[in-house]
Coordinates of C-alpha atoms and ligand atoms in Angstrom, one line a residue:
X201 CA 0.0 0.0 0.0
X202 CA 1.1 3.4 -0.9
X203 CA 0.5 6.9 0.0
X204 CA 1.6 10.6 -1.9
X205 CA 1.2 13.5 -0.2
X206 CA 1.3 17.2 -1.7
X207 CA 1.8 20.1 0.5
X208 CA 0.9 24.0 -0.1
X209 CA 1.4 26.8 2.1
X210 CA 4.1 27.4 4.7
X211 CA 6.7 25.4 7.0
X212 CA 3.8 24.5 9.6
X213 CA 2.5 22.6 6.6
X214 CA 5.4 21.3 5.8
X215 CA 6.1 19.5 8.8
X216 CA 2.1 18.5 9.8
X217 CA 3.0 16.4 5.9
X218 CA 5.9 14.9 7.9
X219 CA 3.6 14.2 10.7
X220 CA 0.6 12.6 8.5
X221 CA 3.5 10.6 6.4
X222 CA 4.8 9.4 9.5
X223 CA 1.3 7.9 10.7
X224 CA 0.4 6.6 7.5
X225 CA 4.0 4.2 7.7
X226 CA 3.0 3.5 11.0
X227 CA 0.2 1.7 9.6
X228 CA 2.2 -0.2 6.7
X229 CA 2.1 2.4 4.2
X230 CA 5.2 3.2 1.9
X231 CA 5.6 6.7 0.3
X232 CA 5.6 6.3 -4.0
X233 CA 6.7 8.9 -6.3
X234 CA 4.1 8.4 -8.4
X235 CA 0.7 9.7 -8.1
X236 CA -1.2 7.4 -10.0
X237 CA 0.5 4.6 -7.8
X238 CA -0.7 6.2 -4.2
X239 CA -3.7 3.9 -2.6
X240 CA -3.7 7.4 -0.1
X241 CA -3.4 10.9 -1.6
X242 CA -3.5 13.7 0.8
X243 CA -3.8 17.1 -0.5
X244 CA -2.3 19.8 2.2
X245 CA -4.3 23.0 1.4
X246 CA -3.4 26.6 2.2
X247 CA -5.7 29.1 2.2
X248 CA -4.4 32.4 3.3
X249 CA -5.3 34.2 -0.1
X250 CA -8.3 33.5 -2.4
X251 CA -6.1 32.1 -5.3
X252 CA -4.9 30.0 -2.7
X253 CA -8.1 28.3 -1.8
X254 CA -8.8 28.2 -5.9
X255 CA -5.5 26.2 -7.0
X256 CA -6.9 23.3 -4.4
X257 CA -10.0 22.6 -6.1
X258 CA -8.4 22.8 -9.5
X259 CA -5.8 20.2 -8.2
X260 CA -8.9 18.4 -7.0
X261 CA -10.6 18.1 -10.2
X262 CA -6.9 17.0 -11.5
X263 CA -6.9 14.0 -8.4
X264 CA -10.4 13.0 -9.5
X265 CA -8.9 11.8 -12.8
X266 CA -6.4 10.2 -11.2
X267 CA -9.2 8.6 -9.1
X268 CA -11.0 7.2 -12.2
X269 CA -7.8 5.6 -14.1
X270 CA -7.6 3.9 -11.2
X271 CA -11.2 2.5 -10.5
X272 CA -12.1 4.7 -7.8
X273 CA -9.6 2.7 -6.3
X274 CA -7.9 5.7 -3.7
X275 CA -8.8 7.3 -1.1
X276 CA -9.0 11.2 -1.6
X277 CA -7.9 13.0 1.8
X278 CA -8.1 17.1 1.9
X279 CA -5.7 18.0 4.7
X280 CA -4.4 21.6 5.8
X281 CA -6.2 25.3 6.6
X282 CA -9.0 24.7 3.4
X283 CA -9.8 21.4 5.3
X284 CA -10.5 23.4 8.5
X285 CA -12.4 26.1 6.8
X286 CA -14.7 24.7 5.1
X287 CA -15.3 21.0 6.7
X288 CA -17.9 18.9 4.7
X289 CA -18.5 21.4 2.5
X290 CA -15.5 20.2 0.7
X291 CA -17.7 17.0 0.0
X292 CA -20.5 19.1 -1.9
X293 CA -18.0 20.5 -4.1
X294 CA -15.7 17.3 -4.8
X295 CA -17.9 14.6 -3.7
X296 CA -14.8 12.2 -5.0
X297 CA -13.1 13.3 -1.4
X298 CA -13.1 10.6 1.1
X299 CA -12.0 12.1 3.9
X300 CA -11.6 15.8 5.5
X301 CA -9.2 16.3 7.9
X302 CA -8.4 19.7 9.5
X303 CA -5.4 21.0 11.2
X304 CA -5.7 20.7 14.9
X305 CA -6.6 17.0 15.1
X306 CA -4.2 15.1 13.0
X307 CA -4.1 11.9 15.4
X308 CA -7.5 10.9 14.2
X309 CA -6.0 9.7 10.5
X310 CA -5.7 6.4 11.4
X311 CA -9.8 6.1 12.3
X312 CA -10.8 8.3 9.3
X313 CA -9.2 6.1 6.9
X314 CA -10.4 2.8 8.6
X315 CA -13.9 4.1 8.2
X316 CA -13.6 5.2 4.7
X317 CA -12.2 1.6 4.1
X318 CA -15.1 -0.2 6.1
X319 CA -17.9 2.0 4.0
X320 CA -18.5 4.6 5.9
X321 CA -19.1 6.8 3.8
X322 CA -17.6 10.6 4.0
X323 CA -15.5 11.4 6.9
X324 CA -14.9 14.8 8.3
X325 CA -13.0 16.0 11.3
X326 CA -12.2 19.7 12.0
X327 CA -12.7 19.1 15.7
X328 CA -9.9 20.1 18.2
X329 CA -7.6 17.7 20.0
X330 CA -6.2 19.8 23.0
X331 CA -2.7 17.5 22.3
X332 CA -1.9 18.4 18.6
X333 CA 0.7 19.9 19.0
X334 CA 2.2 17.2 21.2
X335 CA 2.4 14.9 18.5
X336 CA 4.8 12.4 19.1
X337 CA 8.3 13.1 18.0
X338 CA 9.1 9.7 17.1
X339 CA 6.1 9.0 14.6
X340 CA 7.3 11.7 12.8
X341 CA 8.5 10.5 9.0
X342 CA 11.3 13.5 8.0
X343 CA 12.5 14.6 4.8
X344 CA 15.7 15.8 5.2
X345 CA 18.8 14.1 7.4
X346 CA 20.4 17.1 7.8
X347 CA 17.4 19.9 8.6
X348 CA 14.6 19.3 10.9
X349 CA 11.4 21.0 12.1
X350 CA 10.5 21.1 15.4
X351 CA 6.9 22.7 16.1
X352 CA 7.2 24.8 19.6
X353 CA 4.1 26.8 19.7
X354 CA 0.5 26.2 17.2
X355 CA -2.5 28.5 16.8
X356 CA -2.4 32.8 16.9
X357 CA -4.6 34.9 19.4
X358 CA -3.8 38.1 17.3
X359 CA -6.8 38.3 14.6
X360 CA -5.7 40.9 12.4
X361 CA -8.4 42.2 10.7
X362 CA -7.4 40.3 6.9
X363 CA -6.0 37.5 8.2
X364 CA -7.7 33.7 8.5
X365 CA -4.9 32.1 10.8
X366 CA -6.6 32.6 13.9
X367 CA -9.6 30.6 12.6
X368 CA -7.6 27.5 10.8
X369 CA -5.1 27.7 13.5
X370 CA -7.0 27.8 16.8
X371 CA -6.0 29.3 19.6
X372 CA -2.2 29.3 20.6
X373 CA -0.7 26.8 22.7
X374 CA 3.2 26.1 23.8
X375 CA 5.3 22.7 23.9
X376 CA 6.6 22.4 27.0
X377 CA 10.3 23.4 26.7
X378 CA 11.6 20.0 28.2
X379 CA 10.2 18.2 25.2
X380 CA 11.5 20.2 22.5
X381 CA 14.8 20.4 23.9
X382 CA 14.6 16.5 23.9
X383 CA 13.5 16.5 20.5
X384 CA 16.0 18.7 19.2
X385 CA 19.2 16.7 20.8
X386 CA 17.6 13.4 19.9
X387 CA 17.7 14.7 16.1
X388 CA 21.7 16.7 16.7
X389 CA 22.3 12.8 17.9
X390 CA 21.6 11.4 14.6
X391 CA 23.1 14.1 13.0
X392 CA 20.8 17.3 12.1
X393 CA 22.6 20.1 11.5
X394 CA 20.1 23.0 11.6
X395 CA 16.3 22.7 13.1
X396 CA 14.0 25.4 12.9
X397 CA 11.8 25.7 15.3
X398 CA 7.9 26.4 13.9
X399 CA 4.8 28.0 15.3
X400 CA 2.1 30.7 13.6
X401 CA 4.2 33.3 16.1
X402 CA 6.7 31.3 17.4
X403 CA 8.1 33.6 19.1
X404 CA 5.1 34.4 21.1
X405 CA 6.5 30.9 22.8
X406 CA 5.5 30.6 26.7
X407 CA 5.6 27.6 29.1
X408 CA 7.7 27.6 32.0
X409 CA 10.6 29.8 30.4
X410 CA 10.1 32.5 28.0
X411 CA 10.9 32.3 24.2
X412 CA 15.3 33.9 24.8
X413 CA 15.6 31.1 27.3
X414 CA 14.4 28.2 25.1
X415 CA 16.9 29.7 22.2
X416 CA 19.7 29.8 25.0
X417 CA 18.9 26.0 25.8
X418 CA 19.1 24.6 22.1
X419 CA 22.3 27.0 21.9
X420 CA 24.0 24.4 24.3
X421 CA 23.4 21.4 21.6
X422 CA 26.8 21.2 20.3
X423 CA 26.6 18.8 17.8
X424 CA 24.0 21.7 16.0
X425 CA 24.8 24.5 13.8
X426 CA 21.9 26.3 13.2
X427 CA 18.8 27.3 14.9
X428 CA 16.1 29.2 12.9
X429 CA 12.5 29.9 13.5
X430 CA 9.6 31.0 11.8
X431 CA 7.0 32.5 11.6
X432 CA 7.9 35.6 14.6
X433 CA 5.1 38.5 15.4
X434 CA 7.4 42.0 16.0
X435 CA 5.8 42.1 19.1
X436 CA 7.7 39.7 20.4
X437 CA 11.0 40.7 19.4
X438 CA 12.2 41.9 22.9
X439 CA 15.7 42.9 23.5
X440 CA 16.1 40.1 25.6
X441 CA 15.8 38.1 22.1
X442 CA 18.2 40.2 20.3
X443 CA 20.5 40.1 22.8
X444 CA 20.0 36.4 23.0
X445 CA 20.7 36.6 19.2
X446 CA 24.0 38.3 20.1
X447 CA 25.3 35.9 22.4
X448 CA 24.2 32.9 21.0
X449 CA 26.2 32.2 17.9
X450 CA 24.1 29.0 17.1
X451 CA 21.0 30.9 16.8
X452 CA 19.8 32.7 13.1
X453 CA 20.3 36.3 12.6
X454 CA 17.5 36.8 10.2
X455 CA 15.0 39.1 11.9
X456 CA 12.0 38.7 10.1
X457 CA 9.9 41.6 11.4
X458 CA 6.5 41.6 9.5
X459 CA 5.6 45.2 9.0
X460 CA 2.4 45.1 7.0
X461 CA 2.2 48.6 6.0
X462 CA 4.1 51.5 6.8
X463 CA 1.1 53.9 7.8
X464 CA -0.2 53.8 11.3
X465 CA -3.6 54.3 10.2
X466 CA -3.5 51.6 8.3
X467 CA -1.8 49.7 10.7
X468 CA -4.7 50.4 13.2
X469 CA -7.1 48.9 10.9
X470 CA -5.4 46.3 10.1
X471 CA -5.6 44.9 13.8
X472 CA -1.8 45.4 14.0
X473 CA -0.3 46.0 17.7
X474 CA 2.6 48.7 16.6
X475 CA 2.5 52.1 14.7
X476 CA 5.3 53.1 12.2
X477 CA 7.2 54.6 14.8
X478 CA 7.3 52.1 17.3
X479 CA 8.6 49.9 14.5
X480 CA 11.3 52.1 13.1
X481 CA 12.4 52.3 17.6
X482 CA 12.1 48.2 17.2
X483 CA 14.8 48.1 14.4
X484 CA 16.9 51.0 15.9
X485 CA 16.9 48.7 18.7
X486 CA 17.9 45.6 16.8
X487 CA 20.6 47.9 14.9
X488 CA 21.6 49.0 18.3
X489 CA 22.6 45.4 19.2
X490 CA 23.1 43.4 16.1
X491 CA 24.6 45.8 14.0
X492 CA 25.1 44.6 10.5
X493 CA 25.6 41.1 11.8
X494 CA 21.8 40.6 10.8
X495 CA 19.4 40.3 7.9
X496 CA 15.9 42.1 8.2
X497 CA 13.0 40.3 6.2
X498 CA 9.4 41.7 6.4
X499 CA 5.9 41.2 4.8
X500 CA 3.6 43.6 3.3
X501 CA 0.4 43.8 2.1
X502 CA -0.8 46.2 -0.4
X503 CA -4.3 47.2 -1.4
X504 CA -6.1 46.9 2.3
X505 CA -9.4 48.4 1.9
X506 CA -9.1 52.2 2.0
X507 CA -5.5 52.1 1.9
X508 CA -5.1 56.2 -0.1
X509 CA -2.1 56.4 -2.4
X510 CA -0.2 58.3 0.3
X511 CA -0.6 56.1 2.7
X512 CA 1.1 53.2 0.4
X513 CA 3.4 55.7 -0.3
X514 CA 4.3 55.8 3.7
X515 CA 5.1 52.0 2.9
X516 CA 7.6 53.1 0.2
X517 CA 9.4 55.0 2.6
X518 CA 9.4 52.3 5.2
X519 CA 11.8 50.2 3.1
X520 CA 14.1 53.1 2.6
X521 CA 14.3 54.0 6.1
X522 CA 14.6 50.4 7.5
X523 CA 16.9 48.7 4.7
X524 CA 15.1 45.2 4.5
X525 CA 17.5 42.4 2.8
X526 CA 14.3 40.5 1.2
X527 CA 10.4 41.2 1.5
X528 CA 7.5 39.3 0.6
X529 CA 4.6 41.7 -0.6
X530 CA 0.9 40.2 -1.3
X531 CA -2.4 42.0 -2.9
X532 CA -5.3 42.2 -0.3
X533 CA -7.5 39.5 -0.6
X534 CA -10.6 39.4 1.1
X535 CA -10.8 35.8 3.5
X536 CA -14.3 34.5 4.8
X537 CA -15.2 35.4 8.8
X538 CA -12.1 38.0 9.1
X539 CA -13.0 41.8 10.6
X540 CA -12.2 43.3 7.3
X541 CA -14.6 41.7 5.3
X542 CA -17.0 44.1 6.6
X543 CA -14.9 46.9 4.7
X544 CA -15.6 44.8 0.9
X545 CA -12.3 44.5 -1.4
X546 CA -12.5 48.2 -2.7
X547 CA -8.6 49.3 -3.6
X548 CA -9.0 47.8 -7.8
X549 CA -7.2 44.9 -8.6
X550 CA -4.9 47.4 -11.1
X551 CA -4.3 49.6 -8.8
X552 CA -3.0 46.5 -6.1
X553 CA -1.1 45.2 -9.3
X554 CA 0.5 49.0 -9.3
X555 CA 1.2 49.5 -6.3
X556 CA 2.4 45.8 -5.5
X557 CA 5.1 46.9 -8.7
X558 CA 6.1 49.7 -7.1
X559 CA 7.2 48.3 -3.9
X560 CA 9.0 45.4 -5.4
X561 CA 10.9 47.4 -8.0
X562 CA 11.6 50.1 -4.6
X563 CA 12.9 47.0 -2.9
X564 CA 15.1 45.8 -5.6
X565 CA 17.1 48.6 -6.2
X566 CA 17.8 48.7 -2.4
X567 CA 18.4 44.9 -2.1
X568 CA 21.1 45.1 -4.9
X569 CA 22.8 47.3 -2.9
X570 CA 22.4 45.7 0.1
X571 CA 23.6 42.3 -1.3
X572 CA 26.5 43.8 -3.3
X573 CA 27.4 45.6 0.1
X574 CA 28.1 41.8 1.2
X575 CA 31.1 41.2 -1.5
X576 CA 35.0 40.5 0.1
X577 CA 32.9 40.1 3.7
X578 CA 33.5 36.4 5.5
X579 CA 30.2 34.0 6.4
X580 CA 29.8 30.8 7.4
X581 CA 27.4 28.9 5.4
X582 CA 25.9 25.7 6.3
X583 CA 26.1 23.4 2.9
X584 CA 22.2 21.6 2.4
X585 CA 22.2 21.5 -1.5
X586 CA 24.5 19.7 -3.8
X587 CA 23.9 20.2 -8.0
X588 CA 27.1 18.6 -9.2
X589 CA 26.6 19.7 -13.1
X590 CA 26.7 23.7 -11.9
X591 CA 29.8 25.8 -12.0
X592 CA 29.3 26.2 -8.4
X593 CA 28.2 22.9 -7.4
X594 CA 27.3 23.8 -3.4
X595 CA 24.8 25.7 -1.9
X596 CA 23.6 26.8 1.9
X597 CA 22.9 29.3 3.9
X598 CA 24.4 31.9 5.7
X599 CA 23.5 32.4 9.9
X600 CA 21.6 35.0 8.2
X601 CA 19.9 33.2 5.8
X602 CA 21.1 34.4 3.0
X603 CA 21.8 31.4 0.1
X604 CA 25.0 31.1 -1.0
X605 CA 26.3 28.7 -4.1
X606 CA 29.9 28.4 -3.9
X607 CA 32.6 27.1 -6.3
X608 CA 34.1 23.9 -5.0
X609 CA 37.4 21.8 -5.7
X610 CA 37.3 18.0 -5.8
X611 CA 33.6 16.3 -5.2
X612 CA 30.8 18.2 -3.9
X613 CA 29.4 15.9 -1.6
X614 CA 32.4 16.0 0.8
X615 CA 30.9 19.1 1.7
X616 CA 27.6 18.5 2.5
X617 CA 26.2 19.2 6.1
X618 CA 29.3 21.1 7.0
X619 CA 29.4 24.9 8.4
X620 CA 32.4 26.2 5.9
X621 CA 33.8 29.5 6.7
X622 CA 33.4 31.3 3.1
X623 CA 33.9 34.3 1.2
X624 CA 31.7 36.2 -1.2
X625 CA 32.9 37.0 -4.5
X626 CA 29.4 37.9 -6.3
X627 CA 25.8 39.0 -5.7
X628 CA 22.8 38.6 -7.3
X629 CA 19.3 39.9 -6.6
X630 CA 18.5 37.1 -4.4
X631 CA 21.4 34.9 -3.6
X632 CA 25.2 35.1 -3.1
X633 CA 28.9 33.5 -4.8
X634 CA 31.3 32.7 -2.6
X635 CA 34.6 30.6 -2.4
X636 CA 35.6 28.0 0.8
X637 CA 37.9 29.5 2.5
X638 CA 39.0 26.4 4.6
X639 CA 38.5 23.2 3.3
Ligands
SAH873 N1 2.0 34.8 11.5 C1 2.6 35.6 10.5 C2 1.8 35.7 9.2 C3 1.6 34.4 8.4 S1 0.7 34.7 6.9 C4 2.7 37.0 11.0 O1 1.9 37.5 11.7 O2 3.6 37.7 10.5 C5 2.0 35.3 5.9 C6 1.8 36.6 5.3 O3 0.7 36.5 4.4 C7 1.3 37.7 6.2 O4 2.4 38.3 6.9 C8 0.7 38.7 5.3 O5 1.6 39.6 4.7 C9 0.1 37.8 4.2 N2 -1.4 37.7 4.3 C10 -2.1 37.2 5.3 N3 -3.4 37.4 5.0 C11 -3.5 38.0 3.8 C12 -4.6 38.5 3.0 N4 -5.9 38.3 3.4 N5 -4.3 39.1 1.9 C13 -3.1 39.3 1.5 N6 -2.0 38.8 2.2 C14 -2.2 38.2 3.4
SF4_874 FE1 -2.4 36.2 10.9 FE2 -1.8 38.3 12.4 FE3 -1.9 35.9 13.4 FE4 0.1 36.5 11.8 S1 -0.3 37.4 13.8 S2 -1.1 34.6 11.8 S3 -0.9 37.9 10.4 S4 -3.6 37.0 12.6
F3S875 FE1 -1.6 28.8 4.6 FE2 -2.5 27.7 6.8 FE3 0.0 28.2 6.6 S1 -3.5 29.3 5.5 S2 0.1 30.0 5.3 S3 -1.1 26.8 5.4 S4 -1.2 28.4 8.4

């Protein structure tokens, strides 16, 4: 028996794959390449924009084919934030869908897949198991030897007025610390090199100790290089963090600090806990202590409803005045059951299309500069990509997280896994050329 599973969306998806692939082994299933060969598919939805939700039930109609070369004969699971949004209303849609699973009960596989198999007809869970996110470690089926995700915190108490989080999500909840510091020396023992450490604010982290004193426990795992974490609210970016950041030399230095918008107003309606100035204080703070050993990363989203041209424009001059090394910038698009549904979608998809241009080309030309600013300096970059045919055969990552694909003597894969002190030769837009300095 064989199961293919597709994922969409972010890292928490990702890894809630690697949890689902690991239960499905558990019960004698073997992952396939091929879609046409799976007895399981699971399709992992996103649906944080509209086109989002849209792709799934194209891909649907795509499976149902699939489906009926094969006799009927496979079972059809939608997984992920469209499972939890719209339950058994998938089923009216696609009735070719077995089963309906949604994010905050992904023990019950198992028993949905039984019952599908025993007649049952259409299953559908989007109920909440208080223990999700203490799924066990060990049933977990993980895709990379060198790179492992560790889920600290689920669910997002914040409700900003476009976003659907909150509702797929649920409400946030911590791992206790002990566990995920188990976790993560359990995987340095069998040789991870990096984890990164996942929650929808995972740096909103509480249990016993705050979020800085779990990073200064997983900075004691020597056999680790690299600990990174995603995705953080700024609100939780304390000094205590930074500093943390400062002192720890295993943890990341990317400081992903999603600003949104760069008008207060804006901000405000938006649900957002800062204004533009207490921002621009958060990254003169960061500045303060990090210096340039630090990327900054931020989201923005252009086209909220009422959002005037000067106010974008106030977004403009946030990326001049902060310096971002990368930003990921969306249209508004209206989601189901948020607060600013109320307002309609009334910023014209051209004008989103324009103003989403201007921001990225505003962000290029400063990112050039930025990135060529990094040529002669010294990083060390943690080797997780090997494509032997290239001129520069190696790739990783900087502890900034910047990717790096470096020219290498003799065979690549004697470098793979290792945390090689380089140093960059060439810049793109996006990524980095270095050479090894040490071998
Ligand atoms: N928890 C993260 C956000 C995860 S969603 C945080 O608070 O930063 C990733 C990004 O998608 C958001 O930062 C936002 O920029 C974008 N996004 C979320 N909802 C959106 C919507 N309705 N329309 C457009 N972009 C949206
Ligand atoms: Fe969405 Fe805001 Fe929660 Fe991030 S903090 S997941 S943007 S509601
Ligand atoms: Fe998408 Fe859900 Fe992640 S909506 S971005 S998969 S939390």
């Amino acid at each position: 028996m064989r199961y293919f599973i597709e994922t969409w969306g972010c890292q928490m998806n990702d890894h809630d794959s690697e949890k689902l692939a690991g239960t499905l082994e558990t019960m004698g299933y073997a992952p396939t390449e091929e879609p046409s060969e799976a007895d399981i598919y699971l399709l992992n939805t996103c649906t944080i924009r509209e086109k989002a939700e849209e792709k799934v039930f194209s891909r649907l109609g795509v499976l149902r084919q699939v489906k009926q070369q094969r006799n009927g004969d496979m079972v059809i699971g939608v997984t992920g934030c469209v499972a939890q949004q719209e339950g058994g209303q998938i089923f009216s849609r696609a009735p070719y869908v077995d089963l309906v699973l949604g994010t905050q009960a992904l023990k019950q596989l198992p028993e949905m897949i039984e019952n599908v198999a025993s007649h049952k007809g259409h299953q559908v869970n989007v109920g909440q198991d208080p223990e999700n996110h203490l799924f066990p470690p060990h049933n977990i089926s993980r895709r990379s030897r060198i790179k492992g995700l560790i889920t600290i915190m689920e669910g997002c108490d914040n409700y900003c007025t476009y976003c659907i989080v909150p509702f797929t999500r649920g409400r946030e909840r911590s791992r206790p610390w002990e566990d995920i510091v188990a976790e993560a020396q359990r995987l340095a023992d069998n040789g991870t090199k990096e984890i990164e450490l996942l929650g929808q604010n995972v740096n909103s982290y509480y249990s016993t100790i705050s979020f800085a004193e779990l990073l200064r426990k997983l900075n004691e795992i020597e056999a680790l290089e690299v600990v990174r974490y995603v995705s953080p609210h700024p609100k939780d970016f304390d000094r205590d963090v930074i500093e943390t950041l400062r002192d720890c030399p295993r943890i990341a230095t990317n400081i992903h600090l999603p600003a949104q918008s760069g008008n207060s107003r804006i901000l405000k309606r938006m649900g957002r806990e800062h204004t533009r100035e207490h921002y621009l204080e958060k990254v003169a703070m960061i500045r303060e202590v990090l210096g340039n050993n630090c990327s900054l990363t931020s989201d923005f989203i252009v086209g909220f409803p009422g959002e005037l041209e000067k106010e974008f424009n106030d977004t403009v001059t946030l990326l001049q005045d902060v310096g971002y090394d990368r930003i990921f910038s969306f249209m508004y698009s209206p989601r189901p059951g948020t607060g600013a549904i109320k307002h309609g979608d009334p910023v014209p998809q051209e004008e989103k299309s324009r103003r989403l241009q201007i921001l990225q080309q505003t962000q290029n030309e400063l990112q050039k500069e930025r990135m060529t600013g990094r040529i002669g300096r010294d990083y060390q970059v943690l080797v997780d990509t090997l494509k032997p045919e290239d001129r520069f055969p190696v790739a990783g990552r900087t502890r900034d997280n910047i990717l790096v694909h470096l020219e290498a003597k003799g065979a690549p894969e004697r470098y793979f896994g290792r945390n090689l002190a380089v140093k960059i030769t060439g810049a793109g837009l996006h990524t980095l050329r270095g050479q090894i300095i040490e071998d």
